Short mmCIF file of C-alpha atoms in Angstrom, two decimals:
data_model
loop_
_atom_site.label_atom_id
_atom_site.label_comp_id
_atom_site.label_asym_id
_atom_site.label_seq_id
_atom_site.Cartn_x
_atom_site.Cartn_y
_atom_site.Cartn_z
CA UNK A 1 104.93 99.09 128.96
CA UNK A 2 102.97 97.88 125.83
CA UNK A 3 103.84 95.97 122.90
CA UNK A 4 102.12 96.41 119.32
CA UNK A 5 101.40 93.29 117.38
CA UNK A 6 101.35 94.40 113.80
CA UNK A 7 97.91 92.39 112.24
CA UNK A 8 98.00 91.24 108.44
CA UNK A 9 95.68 89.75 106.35
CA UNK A 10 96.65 86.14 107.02
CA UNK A 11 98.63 86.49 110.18
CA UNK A 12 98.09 83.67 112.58
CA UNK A 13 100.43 83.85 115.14
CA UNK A 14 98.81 87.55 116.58
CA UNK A 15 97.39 85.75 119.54
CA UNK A 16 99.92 83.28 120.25
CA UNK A 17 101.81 86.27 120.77
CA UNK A 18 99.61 88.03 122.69
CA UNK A 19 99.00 84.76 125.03
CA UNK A 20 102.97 84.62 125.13
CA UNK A 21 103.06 88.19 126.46
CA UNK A 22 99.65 88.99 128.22
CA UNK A 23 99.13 85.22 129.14
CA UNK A 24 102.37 83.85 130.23
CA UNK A 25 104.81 87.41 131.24
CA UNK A 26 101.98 89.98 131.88
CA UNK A 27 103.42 91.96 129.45
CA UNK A 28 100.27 94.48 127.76
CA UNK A 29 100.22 94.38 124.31
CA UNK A 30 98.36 96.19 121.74
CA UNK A 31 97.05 94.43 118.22
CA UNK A 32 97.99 97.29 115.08
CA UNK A 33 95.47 96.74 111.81
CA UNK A 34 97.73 96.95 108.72
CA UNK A 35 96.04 99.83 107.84
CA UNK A 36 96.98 101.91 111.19
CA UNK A 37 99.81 104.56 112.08
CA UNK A 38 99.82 105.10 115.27
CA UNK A 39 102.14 103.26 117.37
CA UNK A 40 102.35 106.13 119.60
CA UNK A 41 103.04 104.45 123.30
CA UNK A 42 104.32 101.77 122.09
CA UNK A 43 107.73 100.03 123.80
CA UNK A 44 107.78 97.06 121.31
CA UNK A 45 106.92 95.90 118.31
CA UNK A 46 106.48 92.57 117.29
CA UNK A 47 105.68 90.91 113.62
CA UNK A 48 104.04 87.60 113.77
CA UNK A 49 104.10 84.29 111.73
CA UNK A 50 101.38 83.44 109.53
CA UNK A 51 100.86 83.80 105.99
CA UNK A 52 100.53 87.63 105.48
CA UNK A 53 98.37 88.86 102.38
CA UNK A 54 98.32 84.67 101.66
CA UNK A 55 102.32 85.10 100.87
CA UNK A 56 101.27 85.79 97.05
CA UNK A 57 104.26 86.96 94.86
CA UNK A 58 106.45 85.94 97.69
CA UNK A 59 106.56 85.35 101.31
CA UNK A 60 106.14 89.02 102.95
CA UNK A 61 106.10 90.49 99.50
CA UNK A 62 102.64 92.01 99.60
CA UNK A 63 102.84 93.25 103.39
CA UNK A 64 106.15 95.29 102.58
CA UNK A 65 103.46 98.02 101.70
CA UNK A 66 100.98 98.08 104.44
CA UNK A 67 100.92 101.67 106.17
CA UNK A 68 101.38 100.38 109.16
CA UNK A 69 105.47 98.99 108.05
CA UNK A 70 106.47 102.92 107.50
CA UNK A 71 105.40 103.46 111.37
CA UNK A 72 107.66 100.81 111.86
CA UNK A 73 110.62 101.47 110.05
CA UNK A 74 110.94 104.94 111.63
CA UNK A 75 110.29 103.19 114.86
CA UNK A 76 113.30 100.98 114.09
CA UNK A 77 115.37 103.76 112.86
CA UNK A 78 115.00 105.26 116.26
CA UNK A 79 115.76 102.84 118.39
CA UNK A 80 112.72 100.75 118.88
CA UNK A 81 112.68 97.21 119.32
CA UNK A 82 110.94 95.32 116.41
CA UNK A 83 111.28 91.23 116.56
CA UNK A 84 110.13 89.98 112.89
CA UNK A 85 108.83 85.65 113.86
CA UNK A 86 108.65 83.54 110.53
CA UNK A 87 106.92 85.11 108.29
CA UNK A 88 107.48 88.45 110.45
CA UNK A 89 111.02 87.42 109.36
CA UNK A 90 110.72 87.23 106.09
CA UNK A 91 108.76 90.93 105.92
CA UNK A 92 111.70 92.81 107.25
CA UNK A 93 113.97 91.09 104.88
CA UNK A 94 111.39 92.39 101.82
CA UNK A 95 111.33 95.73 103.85
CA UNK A 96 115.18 95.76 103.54
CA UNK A 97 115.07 96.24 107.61
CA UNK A 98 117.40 93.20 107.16
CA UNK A 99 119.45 91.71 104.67
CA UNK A 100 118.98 88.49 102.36
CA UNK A 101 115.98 86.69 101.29
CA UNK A 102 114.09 83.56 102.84
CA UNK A 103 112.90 81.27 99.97
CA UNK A 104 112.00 77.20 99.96
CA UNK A 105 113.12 74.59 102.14
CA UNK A 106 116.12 72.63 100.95
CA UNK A 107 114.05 69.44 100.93
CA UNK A 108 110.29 70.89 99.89
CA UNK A 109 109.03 69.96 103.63
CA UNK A 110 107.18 71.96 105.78
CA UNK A 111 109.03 71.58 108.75
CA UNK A 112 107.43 71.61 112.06
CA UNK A 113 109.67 70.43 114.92
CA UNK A 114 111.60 71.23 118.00
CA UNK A 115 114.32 72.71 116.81
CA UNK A 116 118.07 72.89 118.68
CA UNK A 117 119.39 76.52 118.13
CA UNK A 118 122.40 78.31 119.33
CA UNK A 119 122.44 81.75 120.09
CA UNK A 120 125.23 84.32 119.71
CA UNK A 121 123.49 87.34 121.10
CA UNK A 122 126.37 89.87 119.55
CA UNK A 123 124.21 93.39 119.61
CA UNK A 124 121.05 91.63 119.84
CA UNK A 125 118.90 93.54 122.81
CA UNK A 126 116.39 91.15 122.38
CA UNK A 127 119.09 88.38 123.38
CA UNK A 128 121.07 89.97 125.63
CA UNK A 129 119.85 87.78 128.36
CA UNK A 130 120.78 84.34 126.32
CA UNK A 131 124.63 83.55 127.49
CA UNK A 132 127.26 83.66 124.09
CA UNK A 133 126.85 80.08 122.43
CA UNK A 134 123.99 79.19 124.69
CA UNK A 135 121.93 75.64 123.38
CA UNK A 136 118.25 76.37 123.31
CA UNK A 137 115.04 74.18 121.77
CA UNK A 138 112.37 76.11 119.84
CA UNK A 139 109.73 74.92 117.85
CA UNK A 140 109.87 76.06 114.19
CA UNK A 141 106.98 75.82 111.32
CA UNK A 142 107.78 76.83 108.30
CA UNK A 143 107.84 75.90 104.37
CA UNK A 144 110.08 78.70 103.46
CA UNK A 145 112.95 79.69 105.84
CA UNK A 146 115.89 78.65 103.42
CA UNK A 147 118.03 82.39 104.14
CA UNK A 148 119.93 82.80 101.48
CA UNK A 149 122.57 85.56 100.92
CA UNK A 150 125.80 86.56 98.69
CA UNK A 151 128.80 84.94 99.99
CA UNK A 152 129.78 88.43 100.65
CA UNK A 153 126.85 89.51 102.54
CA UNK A 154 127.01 86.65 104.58
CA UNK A 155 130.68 87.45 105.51
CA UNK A 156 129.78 90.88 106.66
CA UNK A 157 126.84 89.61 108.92
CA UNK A 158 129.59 87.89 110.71
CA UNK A 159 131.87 90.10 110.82
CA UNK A 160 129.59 92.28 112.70
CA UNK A 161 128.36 89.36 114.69
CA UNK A 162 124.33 90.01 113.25
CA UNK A 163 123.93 86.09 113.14
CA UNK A 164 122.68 85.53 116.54
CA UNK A 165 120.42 82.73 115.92
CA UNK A 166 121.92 79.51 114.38
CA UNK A 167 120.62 75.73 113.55
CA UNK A 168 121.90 72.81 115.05
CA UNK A 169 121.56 69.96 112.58
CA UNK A 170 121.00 72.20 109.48
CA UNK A 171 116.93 71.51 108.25
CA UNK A 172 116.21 74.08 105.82
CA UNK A 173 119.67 74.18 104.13
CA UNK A 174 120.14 78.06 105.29
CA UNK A 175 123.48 79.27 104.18
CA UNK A 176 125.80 79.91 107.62
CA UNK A 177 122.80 77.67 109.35
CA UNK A 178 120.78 81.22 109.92
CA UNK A 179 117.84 80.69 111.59
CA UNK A 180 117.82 84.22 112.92
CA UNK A 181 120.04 87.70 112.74
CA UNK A 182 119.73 91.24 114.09
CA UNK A 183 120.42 94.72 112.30
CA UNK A 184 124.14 96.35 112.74
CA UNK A 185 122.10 98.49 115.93
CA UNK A 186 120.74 95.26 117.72
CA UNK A 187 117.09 96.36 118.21
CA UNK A 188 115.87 94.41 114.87
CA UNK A 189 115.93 90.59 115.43
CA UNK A 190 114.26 88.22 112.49
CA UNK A 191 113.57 84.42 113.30
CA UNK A 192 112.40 81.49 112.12
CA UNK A 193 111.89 79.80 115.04
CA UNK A 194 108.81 80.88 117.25
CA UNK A 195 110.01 82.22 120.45
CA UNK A 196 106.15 82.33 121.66
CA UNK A 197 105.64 78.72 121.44
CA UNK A 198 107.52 77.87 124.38
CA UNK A 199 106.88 80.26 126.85
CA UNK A 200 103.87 78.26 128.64
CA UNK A 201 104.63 74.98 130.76
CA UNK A 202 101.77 73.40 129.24
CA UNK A 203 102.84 73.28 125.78
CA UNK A 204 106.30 72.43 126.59
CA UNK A 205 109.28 74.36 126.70
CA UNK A 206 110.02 77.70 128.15
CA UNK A 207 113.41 78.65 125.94
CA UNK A 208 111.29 81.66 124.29
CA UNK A 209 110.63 83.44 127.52
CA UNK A 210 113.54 85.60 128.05
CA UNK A 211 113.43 86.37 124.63
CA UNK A 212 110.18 88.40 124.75
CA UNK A 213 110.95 89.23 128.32
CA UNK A 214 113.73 91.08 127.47
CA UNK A 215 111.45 93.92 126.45
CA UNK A 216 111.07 94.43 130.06
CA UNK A 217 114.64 95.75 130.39
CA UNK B 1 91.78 110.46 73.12
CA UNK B 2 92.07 107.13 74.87
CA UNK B 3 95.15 106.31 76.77
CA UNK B 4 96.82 103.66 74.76
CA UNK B 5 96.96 100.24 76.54
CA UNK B 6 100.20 98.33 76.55
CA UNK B 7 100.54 94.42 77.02
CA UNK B 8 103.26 93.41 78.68
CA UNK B 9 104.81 90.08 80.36
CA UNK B 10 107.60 90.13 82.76
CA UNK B 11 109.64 86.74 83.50
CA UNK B 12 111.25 86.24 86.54
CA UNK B 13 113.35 83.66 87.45
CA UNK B 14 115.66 82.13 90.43
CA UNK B 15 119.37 83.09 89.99
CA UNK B 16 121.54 80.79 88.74
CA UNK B 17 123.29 80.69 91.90
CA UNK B 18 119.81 80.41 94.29
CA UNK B 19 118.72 76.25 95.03
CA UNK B 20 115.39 75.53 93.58
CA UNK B 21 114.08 72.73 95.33
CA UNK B 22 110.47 72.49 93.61
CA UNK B 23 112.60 72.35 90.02
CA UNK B 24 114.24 69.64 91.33
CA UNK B 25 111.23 67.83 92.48
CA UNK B 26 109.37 68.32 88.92
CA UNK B 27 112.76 66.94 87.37
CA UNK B 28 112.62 63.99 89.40
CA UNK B 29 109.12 63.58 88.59
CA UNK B 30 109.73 63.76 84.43
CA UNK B 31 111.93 60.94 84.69
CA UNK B 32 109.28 59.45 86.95
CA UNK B 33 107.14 60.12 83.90
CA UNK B 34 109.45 58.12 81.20
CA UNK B 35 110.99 61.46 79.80
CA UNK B 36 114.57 61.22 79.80
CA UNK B 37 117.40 63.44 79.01
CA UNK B 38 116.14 66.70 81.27
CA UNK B 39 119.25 67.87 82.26
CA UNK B 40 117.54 71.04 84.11
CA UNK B 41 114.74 72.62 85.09
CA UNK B 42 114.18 75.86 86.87
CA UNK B 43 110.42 77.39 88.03
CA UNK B 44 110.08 80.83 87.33
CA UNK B 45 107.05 83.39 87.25
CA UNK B 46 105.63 84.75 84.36
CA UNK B 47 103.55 88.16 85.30
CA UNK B 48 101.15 89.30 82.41
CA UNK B 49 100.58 93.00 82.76
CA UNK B 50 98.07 95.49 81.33
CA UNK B 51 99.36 98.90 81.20
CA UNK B 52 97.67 102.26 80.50
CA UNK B 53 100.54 105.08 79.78
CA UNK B 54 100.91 108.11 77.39
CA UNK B 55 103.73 106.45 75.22
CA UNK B 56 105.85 103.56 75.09
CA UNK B 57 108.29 104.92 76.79
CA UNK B 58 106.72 106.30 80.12
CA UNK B 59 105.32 102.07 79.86
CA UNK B 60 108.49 101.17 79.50
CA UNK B 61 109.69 103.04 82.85
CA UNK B 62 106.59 101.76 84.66
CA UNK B 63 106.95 98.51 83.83
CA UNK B 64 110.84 98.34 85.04
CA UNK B 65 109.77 100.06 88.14
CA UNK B 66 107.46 97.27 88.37
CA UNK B 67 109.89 94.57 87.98
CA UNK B 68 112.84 95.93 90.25
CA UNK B 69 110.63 97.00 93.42
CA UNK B 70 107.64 94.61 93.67
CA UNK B 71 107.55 91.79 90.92
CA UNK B 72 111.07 90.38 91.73
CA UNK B 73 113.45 90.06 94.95
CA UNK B 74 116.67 91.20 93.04
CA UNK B 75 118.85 89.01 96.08
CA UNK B 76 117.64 86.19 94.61
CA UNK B 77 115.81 86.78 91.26
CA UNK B 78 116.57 88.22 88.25
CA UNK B 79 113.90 89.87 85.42
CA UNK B 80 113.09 90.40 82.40
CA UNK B 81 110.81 92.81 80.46
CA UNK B 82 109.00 91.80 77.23
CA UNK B 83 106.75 94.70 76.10
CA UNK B 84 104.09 94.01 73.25
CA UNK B 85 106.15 96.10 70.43
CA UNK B 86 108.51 93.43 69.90
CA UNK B 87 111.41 95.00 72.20
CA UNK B 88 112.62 93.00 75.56
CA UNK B 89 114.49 94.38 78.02
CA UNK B 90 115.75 93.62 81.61
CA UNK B 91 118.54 92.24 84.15
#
């Protein structure tokens, strides 16, 4: 069992994740340069927050292209899990691994907060041990998690219940409160909130854990 | 024979239909300023591009390549093409 941490240019939340998963579940991991294809032994693979490439164009614009995104779309497209956090997030929605855009806070903040959440885990295998319509706290940092998508679009995420992730008392102005949805399959899950930030008692709470546990099985 | 060099700018901009919270803000701020009567105000990008290419039109097809798959986010940004021959073009 090993999970790849893809590394960009500007990432900065590679070794939160690794101290989420070595530190906190004993859960190997394995950090992937950009530039590298080989995720060969890989179980998992998870994009971090930061601010990839600097964000220039747009958030996750840039990264799209790094070689190491076309190991992981056919990883995805056979099965593999791949959890996108923040700015992970918003590079499978450039990718076009999942649907919509994330653009600029509602009210120009950077928010960084404890954030309430519910979770609908629908497909989602990365929340299939979350209970339907569970209440959950995770911290959340971002400038630009605003999800925005067609009426239509958003109407077909819930039809196929791909919102699994919503806000509680609305702070980005996200349309359908997203803060995080899955692909039609269930093993791509993008975020906004940052599931490794509260996995360790000392920095307060532990609602991320069975999150990146569930890689485990 | 030199490649011919084409200038180009493309413009993109939020949809009409996408919030743009940091056009709001600068709105806020010209009235701030004593300028009144700014009814809207949308932030855009505009992208000055160099292009070598045989002809105008293999430019042409770059350029719009350009603009759909890297310059803009077509779910929530349109684009538009203005090529140094006078012609404009986009979506």
């Amino acid at each position: 069992m090993t999970v790849g941490i893809v590394v960009f240019p500007g990432s900065n939340c590679d070794r939160d994740v690794r101290w989420a998963l070595e530190g906190c579940l004993g859960i190997p991991t394995r950090f992937l340069w950009h530039e590298e294809r080989d995720l060969g032994g890989l179980d998992a693979v998870v994009l971090p927050g930061g601010f990839s490439y600097g964000d220039y164009l747009r958030c996750g614009a840039i990264a799209r292209f790094a070689p190491v995104l076309e190991e992981v779309c056919s990883f995805a497209a056979a099965g593999g899990p791949v959890l996108g956090i923040c700015n992970g997030f918003q590079v499978l929605t450039e990718l076009g691994l999942l649907p919509g855009a994330l653009t600029r806070n509602r009210d120009l903040h950077f928010l960084c907060q404890p954030q309430p959440l519910r979770v609908s885990p629908g497909p989602c295998t990365w929340l299939r041990s979350y209970g339907d319509e569970e209440a959950i706290t995770l911290p959340i940092a971002h400038g630009e998690g605003r999800f925005q998508i067609d009426p239509q679009g958003l109407a077909e995420l819930e039809d196929r219940h791909q919102v699994v992730l919503r806000y509680g008392d609305n702070p980005n102005g996200s349309v359908g409160d997203v803060a995080g949805l899955c692909n039609a399959r269930g093993n791509v899950l993008g975020l906004m909130p940052h599931p490794e930030r509260a996995c360790d008692p000392a920095t307060g709470g532990l609602d991320g854990r069975r999150l990146l546990a569930s890689v485990l099985g | 024979m030199p490649v011919p060099l084409y200038q180009a700018r493309v413009l993109v901009s939020l949809r009409p239909s996408v919030l743009d919270p940091a056009g709001e803000a600068t709105r806020a701020a010209a009235a701030r300023l004593g300028i009144e009567g700014v009814r809207r105000l949308r932030i855009g990008k505009a992208i000055e591009v160099e292009l070598e290419a045989p002809d105008p039109a293999a430019a042409r097809e770059r350029l719009e390549r350009l603009g759909d798959r890297l310059l803009a986010n077509p779910v929530i940004e349109d684009w538009r093409l203005e090529l140094q021959d006078g012609s404009e073009e986009g979506r």
